[in-house]
PDB file of C-alpha atoms in Angstrom:
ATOM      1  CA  UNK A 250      24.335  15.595 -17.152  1.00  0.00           C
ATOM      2  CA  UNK A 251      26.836  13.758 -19.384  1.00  0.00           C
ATOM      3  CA  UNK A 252      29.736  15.247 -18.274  1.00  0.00           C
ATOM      4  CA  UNK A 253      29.325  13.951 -14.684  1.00  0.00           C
ATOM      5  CA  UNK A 254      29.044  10.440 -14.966  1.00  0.00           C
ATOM      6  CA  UNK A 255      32.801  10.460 -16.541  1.00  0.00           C
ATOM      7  CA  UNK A 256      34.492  12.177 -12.925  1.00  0.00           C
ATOM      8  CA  UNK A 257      36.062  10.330 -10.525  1.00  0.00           C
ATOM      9  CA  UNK A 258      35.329  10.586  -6.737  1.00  0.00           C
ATOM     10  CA  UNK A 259      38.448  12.929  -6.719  1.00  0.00           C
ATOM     11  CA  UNK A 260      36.797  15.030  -9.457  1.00  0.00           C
ATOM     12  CA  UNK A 261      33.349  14.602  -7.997  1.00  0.00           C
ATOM     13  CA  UNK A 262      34.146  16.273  -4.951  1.00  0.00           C
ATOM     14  CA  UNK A 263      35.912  19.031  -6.529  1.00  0.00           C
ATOM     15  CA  UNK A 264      33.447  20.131  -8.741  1.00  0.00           C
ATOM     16  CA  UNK A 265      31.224  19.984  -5.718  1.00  0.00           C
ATOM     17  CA  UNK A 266      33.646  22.504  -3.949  1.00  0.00           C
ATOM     18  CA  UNK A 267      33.695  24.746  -6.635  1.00  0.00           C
ATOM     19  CA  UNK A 268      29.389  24.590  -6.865  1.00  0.00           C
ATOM     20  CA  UNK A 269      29.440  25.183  -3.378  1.00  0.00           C
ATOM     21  CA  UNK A 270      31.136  28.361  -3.966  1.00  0.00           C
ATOM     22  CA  UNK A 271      29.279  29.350  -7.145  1.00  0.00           C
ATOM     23  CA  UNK A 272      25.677  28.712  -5.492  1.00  0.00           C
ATOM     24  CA  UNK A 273      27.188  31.096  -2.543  1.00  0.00           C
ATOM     25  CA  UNK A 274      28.434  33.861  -5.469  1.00  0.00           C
ATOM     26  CA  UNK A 275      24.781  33.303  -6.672  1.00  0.00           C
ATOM     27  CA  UNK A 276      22.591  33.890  -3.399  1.00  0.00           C
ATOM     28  CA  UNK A 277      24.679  36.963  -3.319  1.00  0.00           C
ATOM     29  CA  UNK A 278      24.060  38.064  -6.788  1.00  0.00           C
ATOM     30  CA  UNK A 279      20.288  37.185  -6.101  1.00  0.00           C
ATOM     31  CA  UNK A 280      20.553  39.659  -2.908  1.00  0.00           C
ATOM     32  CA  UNK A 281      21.841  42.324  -3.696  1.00  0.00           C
ATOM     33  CA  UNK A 282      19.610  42.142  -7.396  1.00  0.00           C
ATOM     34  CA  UNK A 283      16.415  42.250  -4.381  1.00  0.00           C
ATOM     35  CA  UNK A 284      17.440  44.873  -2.644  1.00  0.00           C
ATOM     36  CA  UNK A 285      17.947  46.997  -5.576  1.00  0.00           C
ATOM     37  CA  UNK A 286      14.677  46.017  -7.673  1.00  0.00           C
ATOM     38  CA  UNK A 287      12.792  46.727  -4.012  1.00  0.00           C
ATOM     39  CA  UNK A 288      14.350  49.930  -3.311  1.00  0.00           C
ATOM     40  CA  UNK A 289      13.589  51.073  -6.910  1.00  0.00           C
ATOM     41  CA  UNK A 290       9.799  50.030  -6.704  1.00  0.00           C
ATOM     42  CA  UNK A 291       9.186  50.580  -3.328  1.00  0.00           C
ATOM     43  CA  UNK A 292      11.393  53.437  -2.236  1.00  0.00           C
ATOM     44  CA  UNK A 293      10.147  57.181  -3.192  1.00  0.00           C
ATOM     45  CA  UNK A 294       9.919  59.355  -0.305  1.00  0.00           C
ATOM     46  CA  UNK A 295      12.653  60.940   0.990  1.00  0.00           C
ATOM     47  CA  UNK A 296      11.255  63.857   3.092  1.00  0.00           C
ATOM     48  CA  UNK A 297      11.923  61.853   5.828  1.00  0.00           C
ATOM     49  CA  UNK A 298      15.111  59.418   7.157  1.00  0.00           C
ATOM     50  CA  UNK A 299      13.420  56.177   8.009  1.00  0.00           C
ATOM     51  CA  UNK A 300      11.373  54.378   6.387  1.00  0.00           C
ATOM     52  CA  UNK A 301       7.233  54.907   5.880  1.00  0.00           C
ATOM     53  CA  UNK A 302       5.113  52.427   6.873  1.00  0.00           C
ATOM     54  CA  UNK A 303       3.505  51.890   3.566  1.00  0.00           C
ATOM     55  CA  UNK A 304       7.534  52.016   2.173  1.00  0.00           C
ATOM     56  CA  UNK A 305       8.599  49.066   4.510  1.00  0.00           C
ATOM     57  CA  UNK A 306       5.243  47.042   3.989  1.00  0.00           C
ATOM     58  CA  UNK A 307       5.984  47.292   0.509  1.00  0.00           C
ATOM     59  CA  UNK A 308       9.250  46.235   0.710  1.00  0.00           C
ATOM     60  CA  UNK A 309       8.083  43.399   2.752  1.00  0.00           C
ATOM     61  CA  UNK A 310       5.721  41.912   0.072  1.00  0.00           C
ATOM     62  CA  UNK A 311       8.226  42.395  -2.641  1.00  0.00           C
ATOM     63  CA  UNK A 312      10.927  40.232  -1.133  1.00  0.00           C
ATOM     64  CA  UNK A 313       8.072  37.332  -0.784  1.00  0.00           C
ATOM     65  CA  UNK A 314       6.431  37.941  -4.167  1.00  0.00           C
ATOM     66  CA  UNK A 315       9.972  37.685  -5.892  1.00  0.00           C
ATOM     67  CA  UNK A 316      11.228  34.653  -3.882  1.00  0.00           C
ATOM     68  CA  UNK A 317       7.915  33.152  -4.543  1.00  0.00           C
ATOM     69  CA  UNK A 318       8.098  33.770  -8.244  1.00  0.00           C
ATOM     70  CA  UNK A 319      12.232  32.549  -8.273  1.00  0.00           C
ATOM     71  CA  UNK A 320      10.175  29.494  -7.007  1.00  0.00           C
ATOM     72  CA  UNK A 321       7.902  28.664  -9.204  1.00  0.00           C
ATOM     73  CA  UNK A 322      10.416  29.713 -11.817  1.00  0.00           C
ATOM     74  CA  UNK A 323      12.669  27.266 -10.547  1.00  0.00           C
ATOM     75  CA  UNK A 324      10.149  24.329 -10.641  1.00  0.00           C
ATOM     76  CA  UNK A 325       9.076  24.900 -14.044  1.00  0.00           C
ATOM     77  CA  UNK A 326      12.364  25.513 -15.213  1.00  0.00           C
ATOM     78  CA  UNK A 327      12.965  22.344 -13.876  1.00  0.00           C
ATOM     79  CA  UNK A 328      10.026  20.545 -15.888  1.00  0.00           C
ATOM     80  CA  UNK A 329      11.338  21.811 -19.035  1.00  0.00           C
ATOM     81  CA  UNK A 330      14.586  20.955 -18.742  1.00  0.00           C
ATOM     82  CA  UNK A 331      13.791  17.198 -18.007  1.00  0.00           C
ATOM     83  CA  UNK A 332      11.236  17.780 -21.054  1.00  0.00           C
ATOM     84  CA  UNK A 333      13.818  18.763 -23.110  1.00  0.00           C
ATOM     85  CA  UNK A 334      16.052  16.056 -22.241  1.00  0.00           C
ATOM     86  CA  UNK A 335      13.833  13.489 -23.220  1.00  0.00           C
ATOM     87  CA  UNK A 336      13.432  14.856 -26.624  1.00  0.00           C
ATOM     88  CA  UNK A 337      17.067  13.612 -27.174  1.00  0.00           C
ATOM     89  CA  UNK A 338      17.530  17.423 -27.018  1.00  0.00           C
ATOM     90  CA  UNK A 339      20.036  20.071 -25.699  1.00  0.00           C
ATOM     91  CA  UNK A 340      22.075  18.943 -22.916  1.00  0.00           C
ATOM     92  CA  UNK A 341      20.759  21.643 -20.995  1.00  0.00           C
ATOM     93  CA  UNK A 342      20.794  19.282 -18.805  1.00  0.00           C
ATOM     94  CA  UNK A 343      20.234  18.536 -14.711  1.00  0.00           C
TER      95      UNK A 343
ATOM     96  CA  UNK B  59      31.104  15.005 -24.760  1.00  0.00           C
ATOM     97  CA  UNK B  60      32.081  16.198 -28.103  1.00  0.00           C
ATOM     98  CA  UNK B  61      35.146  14.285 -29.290  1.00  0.00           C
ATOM     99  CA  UNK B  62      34.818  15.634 -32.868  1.00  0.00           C
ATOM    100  CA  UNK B  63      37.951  15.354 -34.417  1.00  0.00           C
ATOM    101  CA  UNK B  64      38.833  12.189 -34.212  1.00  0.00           C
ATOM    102  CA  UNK B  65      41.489  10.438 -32.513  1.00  0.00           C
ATOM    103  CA  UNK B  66      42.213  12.607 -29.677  1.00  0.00           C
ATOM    104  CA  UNK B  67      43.972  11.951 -26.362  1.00  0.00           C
ATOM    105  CA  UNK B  68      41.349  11.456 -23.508  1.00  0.00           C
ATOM    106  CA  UNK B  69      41.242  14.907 -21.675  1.00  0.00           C
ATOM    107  CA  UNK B  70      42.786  15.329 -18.557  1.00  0.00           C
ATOM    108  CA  UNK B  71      41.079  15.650 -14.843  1.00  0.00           C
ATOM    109  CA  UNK B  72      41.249  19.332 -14.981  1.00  0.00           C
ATOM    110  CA  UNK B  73      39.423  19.634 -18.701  1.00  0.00           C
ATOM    111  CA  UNK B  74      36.393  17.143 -17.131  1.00  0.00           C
ATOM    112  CA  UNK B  75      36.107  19.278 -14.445  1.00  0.00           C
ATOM    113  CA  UNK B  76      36.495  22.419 -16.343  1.00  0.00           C
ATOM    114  CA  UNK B  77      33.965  20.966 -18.757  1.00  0.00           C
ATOM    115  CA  UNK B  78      31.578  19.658 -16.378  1.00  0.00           C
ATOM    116  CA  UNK B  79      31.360  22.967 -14.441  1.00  0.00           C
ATOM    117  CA  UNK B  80      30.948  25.326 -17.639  1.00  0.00           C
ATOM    118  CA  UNK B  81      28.013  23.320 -18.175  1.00  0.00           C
ATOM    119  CA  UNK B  82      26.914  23.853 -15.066  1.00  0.00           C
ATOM    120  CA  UNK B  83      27.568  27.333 -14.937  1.00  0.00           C
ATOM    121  CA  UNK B  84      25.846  27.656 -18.898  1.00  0.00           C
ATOM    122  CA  UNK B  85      22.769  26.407 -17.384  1.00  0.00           C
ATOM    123  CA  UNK B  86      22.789  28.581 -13.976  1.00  0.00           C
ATOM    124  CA  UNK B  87      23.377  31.267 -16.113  1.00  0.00           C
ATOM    125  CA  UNK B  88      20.392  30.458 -18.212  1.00  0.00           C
ATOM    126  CA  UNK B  89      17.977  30.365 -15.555  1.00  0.00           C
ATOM    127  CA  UNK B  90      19.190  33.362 -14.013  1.00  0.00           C
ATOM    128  CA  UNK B  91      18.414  35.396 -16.945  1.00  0.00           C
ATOM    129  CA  UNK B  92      15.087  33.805 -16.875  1.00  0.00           C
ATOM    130  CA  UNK B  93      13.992  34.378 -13.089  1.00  0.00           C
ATOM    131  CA  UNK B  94      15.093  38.458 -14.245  1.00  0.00           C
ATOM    132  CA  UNK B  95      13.138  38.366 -17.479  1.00  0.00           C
ATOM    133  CA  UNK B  96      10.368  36.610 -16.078  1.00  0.00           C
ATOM    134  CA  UNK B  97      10.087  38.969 -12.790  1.00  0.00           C
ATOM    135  CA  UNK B  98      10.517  41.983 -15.090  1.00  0.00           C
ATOM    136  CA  UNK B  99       7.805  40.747 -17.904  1.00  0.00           C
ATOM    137  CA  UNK B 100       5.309  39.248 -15.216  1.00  0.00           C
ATOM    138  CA  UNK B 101       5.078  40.995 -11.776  1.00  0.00           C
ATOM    139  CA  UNK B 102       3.778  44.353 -12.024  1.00  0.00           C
ATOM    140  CA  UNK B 103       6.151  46.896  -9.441  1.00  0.00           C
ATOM    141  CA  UNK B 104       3.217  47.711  -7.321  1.00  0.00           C
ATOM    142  CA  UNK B 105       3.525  44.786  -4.432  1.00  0.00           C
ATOM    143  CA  UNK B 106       0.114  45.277  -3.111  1.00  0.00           C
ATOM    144  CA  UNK B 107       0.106  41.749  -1.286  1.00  0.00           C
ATOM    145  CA  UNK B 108       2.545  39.167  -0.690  1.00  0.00           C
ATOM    146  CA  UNK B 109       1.127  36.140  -2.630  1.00  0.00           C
ATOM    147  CA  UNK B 110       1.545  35.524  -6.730  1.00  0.00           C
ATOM    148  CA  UNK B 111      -1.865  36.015  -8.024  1.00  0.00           C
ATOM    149  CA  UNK B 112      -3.880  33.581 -10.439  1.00  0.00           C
ATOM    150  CA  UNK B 113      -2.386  35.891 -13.346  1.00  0.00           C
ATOM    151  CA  UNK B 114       1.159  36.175 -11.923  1.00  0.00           C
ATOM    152  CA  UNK B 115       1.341  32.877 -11.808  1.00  0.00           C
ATOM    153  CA  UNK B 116       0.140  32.080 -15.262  1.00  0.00           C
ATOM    154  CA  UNK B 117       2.442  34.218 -17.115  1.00  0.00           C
ATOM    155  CA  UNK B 118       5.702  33.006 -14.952  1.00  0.00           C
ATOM    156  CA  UNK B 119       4.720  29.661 -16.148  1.00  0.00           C
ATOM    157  CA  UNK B 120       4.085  30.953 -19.939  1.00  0.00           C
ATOM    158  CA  UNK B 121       7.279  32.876 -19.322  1.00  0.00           C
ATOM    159  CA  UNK B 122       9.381  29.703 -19.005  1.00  0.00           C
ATOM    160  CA  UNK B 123       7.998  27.644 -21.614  1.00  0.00           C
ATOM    161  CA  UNK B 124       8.734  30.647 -24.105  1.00  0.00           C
ATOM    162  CA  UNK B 125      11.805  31.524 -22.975  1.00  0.00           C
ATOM    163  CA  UNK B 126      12.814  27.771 -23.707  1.00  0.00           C
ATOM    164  CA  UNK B 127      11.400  27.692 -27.357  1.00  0.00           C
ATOM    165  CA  UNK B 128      13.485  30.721 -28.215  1.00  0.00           C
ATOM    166  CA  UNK B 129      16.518  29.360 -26.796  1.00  0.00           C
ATOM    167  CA  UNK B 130      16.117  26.065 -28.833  1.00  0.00           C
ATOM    168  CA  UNK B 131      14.964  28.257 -31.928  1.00  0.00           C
ATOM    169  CA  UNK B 132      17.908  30.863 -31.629  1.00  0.00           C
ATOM    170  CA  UNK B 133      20.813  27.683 -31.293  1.00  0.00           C
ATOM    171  CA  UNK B 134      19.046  25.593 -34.224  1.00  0.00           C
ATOM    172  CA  UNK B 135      19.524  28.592 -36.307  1.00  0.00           C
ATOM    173  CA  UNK B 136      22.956  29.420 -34.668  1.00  0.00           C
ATOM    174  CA  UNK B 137      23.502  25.792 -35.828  1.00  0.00           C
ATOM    175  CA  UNK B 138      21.814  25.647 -39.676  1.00  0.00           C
ATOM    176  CA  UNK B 139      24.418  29.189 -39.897  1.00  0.00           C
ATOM    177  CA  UNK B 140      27.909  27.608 -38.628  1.00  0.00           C
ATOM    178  CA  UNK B 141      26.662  24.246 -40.484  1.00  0.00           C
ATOM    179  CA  UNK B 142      26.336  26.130 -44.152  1.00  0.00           C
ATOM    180  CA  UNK B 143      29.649  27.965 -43.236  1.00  0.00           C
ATOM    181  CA  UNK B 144      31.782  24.729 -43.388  1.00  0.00           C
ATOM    182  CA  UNK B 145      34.073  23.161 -41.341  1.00  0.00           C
ATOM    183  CA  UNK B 146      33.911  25.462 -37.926  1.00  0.00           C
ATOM    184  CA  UNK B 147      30.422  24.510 -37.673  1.00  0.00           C
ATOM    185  CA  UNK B 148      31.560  21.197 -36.322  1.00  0.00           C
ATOM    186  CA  UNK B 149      32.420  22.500 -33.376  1.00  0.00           C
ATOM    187  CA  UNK B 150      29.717  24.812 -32.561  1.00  0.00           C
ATOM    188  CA  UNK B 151      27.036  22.450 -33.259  1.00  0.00           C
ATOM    189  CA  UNK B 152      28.599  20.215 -31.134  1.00  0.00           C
ATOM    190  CA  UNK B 153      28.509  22.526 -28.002  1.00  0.00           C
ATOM    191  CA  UNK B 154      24.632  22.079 -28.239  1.00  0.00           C
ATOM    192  CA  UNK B 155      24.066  18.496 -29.729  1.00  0.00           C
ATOM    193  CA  UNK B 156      24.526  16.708 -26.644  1.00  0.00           C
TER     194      UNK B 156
END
């Protein structure tokens, strides 16, 4: 990334302070975005309080299915990113 | 990063920071849009087992690459646009030339 070769140490470590906090912000965000896509696919009986078994099994698979997908998401994301920046491209860079 | 105008004083530690993390952030941002659009587009609501399947996993990876060639064909024409309306387009082409 350009823009982070030209930072001091100071300046280093204080965008690392503020990523820090962002990445936390984020794995909240990415939460409470689980939760709610789970509930809403998962979720439809409500004759009863708890949870039924095929609900919570459910539930279950979708939190690995979607943190498997944010995965693989992430790696190719990754790959076309550094593709990109090759090209001389877009400085959406890593 | 994009000194356009000429002469101009170098920026100050809080403008490379501030610069440094909107980039960040622009391309945090970017990706999570993706992982929603992706998730949404890809994996069917019914969760019948824990694993991505062969087909799952096919169209995440499609997903990506597409999502990429619109982003670069949306800010080249973003670009050609500012560019024929004169001066201004200076400055947004150089928030993606880098």
């Amino acid at each position: 990334m350009s823009g982070m070769d030209m930072l001091s140490q100071a300046e280093q470590r204080e965008l690392q302070g503020r990523m820090e906090k962002k990445q936390m912000k984020d794995f909240m965000n990415m939460y409470s975005n689980l939760v709610q896509r789970c509930f809403n696919d998962c979720v439809t009986d409500f004759t009863s309080k708890s949870l039924l078994g095929k609900e919570e099994g459910c539930v279950m698979r979708c939190v690995d299915k979607f943190l498997k997908s944010s995965e693989r998401l992430g790696e190719r994301f990754q790959e076309q990113n550094a593709a990109m920046a090759q090209q001389g491209g877009m400085g959406v860079g890593r | 990063m994009s000194f356009l105008f000429g002469q101009r004083p170098q920026p100050s530690s809080a403008e490379k920071i501030a610069a440094a993390e909107a980039e960040i952030e622009m391309v945090s941002n970017m990706f999570n849009q993706l992982v929603d659009t992706c998730t949404k587009k890809c994996i069917p609501p019914q969760y019948r087992e824990a694993d991505l399947n062969k087909g799952e996993s096919v169209c995440l990876d499609r997903c990506v690459a597409k999502f990429f060639e619109v982003n670069v064909k949306v800010s080249e024409k973003m670009q050609g646009e500012a560019a024929q309306k004169g001066g201004a387009g200076g400055a947004g082409g150089g928030m993606f030339g880098q």
